[in-house]
XYZ file of N, CA, C and O in Angstrom:
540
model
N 96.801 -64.919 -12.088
C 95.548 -64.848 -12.816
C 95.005 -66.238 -13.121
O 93.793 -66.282 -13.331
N 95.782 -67.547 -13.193
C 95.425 -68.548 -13.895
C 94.804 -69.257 -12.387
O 93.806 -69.954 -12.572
N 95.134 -69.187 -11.382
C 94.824 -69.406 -10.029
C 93.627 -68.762 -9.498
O 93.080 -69.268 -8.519
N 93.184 -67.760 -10.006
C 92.070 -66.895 -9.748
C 91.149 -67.162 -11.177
O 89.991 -66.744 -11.175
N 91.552 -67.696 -12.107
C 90.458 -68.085 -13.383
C 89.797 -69.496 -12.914
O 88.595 -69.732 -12.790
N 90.933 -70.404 -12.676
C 90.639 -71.829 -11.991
C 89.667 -71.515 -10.843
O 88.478 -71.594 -11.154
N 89.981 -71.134 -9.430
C 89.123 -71.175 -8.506
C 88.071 -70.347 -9.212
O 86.942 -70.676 -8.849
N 88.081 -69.843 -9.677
C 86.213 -68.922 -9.899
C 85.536 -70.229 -10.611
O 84.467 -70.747 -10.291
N 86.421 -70.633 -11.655
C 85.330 -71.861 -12.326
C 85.076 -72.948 -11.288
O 83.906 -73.318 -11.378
N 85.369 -73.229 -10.873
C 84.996 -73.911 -9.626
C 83.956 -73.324 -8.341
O 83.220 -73.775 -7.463
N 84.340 -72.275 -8.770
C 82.893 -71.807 -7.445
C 82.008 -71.409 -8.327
O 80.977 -71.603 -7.683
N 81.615 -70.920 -9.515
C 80.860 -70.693 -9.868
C 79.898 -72.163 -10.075
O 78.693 -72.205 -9.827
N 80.579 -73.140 -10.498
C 79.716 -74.661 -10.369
C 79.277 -74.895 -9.328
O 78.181 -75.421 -9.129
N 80.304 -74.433 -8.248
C 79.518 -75.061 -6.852
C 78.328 -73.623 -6.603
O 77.657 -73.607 -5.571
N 78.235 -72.898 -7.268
C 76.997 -71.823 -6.874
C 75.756 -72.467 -7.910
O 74.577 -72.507 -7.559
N 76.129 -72.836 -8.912
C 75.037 -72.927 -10.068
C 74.325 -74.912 -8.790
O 73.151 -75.106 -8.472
N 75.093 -75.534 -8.563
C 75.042 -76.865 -7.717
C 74.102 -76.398 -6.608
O 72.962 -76.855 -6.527
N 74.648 -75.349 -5.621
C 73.916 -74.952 -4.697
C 72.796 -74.261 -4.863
O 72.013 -74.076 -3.931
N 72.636 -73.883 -5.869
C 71.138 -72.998 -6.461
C 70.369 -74.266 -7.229
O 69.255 -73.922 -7.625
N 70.617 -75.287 -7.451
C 69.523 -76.455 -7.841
C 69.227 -76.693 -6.761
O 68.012 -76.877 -6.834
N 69.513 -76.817 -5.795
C 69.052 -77.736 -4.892
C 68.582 -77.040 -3.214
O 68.435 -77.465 -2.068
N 68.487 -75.826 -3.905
C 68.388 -75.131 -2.713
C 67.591 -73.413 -3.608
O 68.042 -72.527 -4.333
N 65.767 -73.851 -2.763
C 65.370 -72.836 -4.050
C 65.409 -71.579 -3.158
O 65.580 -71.381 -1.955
N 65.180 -70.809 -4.245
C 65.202 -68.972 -3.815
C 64.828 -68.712 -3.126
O 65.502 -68.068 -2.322
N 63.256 -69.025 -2.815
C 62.816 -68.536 -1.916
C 63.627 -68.676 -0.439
O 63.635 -67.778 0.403
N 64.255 -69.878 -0.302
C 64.815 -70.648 0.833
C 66.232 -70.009 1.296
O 66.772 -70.164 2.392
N 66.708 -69.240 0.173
C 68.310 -68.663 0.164
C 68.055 -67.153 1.340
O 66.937 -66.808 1.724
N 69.167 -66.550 1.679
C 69.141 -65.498 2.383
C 68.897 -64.365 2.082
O 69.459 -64.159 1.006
N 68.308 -63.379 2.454
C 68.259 -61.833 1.979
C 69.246 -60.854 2.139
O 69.244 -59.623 2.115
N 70.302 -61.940 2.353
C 71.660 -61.226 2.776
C 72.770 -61.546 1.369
O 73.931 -61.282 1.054
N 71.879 -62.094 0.942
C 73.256 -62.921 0.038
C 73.882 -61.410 -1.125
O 75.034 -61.275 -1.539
N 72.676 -60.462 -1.399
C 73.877 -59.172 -2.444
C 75.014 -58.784 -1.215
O 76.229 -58.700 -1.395
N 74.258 -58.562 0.137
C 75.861 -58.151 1.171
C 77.010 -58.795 1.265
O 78.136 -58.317 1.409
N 76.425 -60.757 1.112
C 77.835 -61.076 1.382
C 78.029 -61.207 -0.251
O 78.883 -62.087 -0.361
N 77.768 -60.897 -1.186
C 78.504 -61.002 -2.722
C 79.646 -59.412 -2.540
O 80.781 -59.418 -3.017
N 79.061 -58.159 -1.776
C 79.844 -56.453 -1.800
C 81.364 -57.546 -0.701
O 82.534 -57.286 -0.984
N 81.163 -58.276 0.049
C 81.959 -58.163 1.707
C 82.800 -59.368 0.710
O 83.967 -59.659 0.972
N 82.171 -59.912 -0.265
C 83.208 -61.501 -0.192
C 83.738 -60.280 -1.273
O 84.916 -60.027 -1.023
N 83.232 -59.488 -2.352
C 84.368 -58.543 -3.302
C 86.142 -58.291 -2.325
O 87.306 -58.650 -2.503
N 85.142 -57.227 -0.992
C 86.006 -57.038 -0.774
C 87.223 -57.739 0.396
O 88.320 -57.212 0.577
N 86.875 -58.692 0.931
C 87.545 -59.565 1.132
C 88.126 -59.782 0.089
O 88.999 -58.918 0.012
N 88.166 -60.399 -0.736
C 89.348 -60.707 -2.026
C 90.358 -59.131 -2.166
O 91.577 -58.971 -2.231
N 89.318 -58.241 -2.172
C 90.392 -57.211 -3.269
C 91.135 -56.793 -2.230
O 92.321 -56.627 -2.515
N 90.760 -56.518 -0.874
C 91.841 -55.573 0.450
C 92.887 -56.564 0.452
O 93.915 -55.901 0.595
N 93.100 -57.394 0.399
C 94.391 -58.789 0.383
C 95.027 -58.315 -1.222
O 96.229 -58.108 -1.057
N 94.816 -58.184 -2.034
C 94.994 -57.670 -3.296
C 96.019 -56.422 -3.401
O 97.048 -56.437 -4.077
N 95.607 -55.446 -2.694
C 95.901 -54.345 -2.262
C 97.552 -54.573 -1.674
O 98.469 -53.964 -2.224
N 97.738 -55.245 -0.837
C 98.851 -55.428 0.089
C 99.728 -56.144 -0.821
O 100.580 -55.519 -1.454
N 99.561 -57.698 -0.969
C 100.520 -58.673 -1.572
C 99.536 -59.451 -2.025
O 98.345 -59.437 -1.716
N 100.425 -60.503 -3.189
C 99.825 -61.970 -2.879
C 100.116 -62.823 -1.855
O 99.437 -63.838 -1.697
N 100.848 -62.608 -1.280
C 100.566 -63.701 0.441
C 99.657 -63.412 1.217
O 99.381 -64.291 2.033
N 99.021 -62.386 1.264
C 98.281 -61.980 1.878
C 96.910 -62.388 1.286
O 96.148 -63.064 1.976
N 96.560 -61.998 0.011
C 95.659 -63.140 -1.054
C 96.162 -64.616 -0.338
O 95.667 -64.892 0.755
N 96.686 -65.121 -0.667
C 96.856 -66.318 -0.664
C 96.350 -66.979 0.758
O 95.512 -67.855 0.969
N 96.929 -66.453 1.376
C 96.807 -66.559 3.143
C 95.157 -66.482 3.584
O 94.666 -67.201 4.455
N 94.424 -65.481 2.814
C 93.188 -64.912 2.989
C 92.037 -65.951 2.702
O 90.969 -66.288 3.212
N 93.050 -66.375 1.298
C 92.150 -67.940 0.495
C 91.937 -68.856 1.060
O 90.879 -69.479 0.977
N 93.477 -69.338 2.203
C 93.373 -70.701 2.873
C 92.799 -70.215 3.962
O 92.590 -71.073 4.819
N 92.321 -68.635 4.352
C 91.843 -68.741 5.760
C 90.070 -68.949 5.465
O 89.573 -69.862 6.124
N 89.489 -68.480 4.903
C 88.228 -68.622 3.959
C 87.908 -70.241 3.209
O 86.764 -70.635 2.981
N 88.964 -70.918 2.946
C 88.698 -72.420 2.591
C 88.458 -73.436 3.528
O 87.709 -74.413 3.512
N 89.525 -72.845 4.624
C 89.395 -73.343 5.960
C 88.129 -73.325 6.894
O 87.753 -74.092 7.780
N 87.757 -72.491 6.516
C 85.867 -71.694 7.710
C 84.915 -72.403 6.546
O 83.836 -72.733 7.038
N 85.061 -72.827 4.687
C 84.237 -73.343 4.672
C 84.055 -74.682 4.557
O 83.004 -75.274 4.313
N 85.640 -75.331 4.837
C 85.532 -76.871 5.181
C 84.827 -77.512 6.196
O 84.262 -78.606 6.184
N 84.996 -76.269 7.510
C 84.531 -76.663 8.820
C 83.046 -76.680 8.317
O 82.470 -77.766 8.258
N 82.353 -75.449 7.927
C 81.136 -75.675 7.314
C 80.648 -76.479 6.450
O 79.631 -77.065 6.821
N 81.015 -76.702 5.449
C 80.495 -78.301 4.742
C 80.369 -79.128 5.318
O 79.342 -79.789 5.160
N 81.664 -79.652 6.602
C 81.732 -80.759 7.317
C 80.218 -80.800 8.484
O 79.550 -81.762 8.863
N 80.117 -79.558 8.741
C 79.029 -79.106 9.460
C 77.286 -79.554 8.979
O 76.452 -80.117 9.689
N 77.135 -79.074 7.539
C 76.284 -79.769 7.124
C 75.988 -81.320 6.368
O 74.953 -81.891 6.027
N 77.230 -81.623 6.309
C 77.548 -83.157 5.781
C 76.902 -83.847 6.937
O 75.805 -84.404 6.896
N 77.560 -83.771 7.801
C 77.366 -84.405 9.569
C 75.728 -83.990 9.586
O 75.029 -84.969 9.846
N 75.099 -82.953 9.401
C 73.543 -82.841 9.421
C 72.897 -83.827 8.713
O 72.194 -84.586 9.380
N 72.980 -84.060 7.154
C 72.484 -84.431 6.381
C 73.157 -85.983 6.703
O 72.358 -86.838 6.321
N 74.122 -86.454 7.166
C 74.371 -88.156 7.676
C 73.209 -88.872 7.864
O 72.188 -88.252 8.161
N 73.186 -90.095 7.741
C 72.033 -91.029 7.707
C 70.361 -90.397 7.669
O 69.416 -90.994 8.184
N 70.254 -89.108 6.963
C 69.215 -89.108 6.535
C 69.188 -89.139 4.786
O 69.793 -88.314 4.101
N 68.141 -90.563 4.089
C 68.295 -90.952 3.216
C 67.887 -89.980 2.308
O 68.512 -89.939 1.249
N 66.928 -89.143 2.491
C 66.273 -88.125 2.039
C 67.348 -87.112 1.217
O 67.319 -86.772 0.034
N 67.978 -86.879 1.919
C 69.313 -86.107 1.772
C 70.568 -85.982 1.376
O 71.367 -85.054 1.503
N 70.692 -87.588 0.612
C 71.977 -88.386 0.640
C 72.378 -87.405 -0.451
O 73.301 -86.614 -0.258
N 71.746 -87.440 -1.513
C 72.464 -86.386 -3.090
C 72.760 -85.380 -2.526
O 73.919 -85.030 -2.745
N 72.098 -84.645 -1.770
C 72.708 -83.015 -1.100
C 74.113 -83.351 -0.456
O 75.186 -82.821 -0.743
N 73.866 -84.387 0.514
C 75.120 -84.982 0.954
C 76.729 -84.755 -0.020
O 77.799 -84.147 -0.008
N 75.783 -85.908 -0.920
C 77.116 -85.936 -2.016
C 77.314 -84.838 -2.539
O 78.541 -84.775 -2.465
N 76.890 -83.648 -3.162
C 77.332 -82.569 -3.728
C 78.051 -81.390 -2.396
O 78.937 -80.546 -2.525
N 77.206 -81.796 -1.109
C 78.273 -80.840 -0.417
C 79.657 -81.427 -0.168
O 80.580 -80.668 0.130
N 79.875 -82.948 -0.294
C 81.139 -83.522 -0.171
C 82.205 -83.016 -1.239
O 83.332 -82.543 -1.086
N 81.408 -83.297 -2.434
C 82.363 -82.726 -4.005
C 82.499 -81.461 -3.715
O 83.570 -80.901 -3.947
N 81.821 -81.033 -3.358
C 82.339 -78.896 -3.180
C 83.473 -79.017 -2.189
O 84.574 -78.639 -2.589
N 83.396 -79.387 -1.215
C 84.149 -79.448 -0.185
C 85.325 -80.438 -0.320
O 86.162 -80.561 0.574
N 85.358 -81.210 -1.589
C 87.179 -81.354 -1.445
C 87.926 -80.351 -2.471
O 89.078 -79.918 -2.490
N 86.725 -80.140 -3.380
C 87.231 -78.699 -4.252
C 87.990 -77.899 -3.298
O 89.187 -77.683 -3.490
N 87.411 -77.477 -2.349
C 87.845 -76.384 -1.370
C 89.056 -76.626 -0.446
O 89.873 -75.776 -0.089
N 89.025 -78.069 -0.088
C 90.042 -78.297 0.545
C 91.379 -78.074 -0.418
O 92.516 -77.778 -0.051
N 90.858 -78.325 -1.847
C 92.417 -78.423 -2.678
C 92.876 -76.598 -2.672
O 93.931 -76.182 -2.194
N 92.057 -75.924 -3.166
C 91.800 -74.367 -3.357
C 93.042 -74.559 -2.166
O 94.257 -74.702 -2.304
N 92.075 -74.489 -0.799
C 93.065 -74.215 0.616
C 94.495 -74.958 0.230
O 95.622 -74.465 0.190
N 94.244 -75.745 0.073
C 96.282 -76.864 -0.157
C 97.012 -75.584 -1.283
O 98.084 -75.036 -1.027
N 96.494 -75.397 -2.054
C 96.685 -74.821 -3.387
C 97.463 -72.938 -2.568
O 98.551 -72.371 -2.467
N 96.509 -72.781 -2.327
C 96.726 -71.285 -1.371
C 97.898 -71.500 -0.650
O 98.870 -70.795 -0.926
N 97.993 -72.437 0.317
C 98.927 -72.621 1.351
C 100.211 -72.853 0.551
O 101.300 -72.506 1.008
N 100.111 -73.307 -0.370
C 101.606 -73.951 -1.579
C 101.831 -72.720 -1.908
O 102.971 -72.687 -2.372
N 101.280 -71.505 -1.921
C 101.544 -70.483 -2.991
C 101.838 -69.447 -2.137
O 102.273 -68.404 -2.624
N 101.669 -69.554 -0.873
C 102.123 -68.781 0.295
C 103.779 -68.346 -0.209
O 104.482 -69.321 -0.471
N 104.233 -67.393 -0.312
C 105.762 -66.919 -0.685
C 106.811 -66.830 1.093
O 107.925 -67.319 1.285
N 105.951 -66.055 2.104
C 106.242 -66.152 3.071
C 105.365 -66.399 4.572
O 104.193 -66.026 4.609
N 105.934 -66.981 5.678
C 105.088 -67.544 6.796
C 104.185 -65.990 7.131
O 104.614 -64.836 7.095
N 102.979 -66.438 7.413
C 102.382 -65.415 7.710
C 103.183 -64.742 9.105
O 103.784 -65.309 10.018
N 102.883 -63.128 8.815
C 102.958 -62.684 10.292
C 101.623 -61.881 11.173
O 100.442 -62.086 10.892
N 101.945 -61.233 11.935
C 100.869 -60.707 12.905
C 99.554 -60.000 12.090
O 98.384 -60.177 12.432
N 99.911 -59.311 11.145
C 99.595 -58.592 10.518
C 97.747 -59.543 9.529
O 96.521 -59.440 9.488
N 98.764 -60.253 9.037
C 97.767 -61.379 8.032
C 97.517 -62.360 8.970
O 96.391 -62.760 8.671
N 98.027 -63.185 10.237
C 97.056 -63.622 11.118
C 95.717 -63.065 11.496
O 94.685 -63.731 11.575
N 95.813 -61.988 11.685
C 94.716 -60.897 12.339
C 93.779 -60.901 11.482
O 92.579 -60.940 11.757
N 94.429 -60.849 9.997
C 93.111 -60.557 8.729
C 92.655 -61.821 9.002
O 91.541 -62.025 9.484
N 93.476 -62.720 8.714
C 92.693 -63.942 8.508
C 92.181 -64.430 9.460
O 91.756 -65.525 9.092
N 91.885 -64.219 10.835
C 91.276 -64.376 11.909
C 90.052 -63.399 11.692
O 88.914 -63.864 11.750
N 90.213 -62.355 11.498
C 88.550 -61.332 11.060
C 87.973 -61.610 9.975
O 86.914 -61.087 9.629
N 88.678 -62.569 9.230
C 87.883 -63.479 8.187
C 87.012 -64.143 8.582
O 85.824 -63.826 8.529
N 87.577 -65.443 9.163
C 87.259 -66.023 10.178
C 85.877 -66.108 10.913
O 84.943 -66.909 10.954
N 86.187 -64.922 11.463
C 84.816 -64.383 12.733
C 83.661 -63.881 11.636
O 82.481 -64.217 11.732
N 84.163 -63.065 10.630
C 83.387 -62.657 10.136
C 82.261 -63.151 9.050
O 81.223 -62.718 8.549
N 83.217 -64.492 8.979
C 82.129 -65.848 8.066
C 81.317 -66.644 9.078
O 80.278 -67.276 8.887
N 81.843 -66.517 9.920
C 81.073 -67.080 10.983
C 80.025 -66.855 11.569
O 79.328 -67.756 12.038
N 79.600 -64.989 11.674
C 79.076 -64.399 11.874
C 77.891 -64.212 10.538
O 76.699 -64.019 10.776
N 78.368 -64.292 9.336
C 77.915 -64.301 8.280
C 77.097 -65.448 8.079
O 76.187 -65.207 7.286
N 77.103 -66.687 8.548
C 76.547 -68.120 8.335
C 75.374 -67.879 9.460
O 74.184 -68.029 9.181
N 75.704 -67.601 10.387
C 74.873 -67.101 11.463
C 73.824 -66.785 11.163
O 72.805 -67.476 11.203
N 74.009 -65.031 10.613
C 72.697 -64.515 10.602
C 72.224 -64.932 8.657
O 71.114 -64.497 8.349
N 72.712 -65.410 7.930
C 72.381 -66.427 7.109
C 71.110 -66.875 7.323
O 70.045 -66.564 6.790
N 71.510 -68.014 8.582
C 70.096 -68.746 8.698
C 69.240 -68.213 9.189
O 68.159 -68.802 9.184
N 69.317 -67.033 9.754
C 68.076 -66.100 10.285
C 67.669 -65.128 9.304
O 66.539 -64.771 9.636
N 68.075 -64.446 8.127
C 67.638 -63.844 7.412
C 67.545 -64.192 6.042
O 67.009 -63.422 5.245
């Protein structure tokens, strides 16, 4: 619970961060779907074990490091952009620790089972960022 109180206060800053600087109108019409899909992403890992939580966390911290790094690298040498810059950097070592944090708390090596989830995680944030920028 104290692991799941910590990371929420932390994403909830990086949501209140990402909503200054990024207005409504501009956000997705998808975003109540992925608030039902990210529920249940958390709770089906819930269901099983905490390694499977845990495993689920670093596979989800992992898809959004690549993504921060993704828009960091966009926003590079444009001056315009540098503060967005810096706040997607601060979110994104938050996340990297979350992921370190997850991976430490792992009880046992994943097997086939929680590879698979965390691979349809994976695809499925990916897929999610996707049509993001189109809707």
């Amino acid at each position: 619970r104290g692991f799941a109180a910590r990371h929420r206060k932390t994403e909830r800053q990086h949501l209140l961060r990402i909503e200054s600087i990024l207005p409504a109108p501009q956000r997705s019409l998808l975003l109540p779907i992925w608030r039902i899909a990210g529920f249940f992403t958390g709770a089906l890992p819930a269901l099983v074990s905490s390694n499977m939580v845990f495993a689920t966390i670093a596979a989800v911290e992992s898809f959004v490091d690549l993504h921060y790094r993704q828009q960091i690298d966009r926003l590079s040498g444009e001056p315009l952009y540098s503060g967005t810059a810096n706040i997607l950097q601060e979110c994104r070592e938050d996340e990297l620790a979350h992921r370190d944090e997850a991976i430490e708390m792992q009880a046992l090596e994943p097997g086939v089972l929680v590879r698979s989830w965390c691979w349809l995680v994976g695809f499925g944030s990916g897929v999610s960022v996707a049509l993001a920028r189109r809707i």
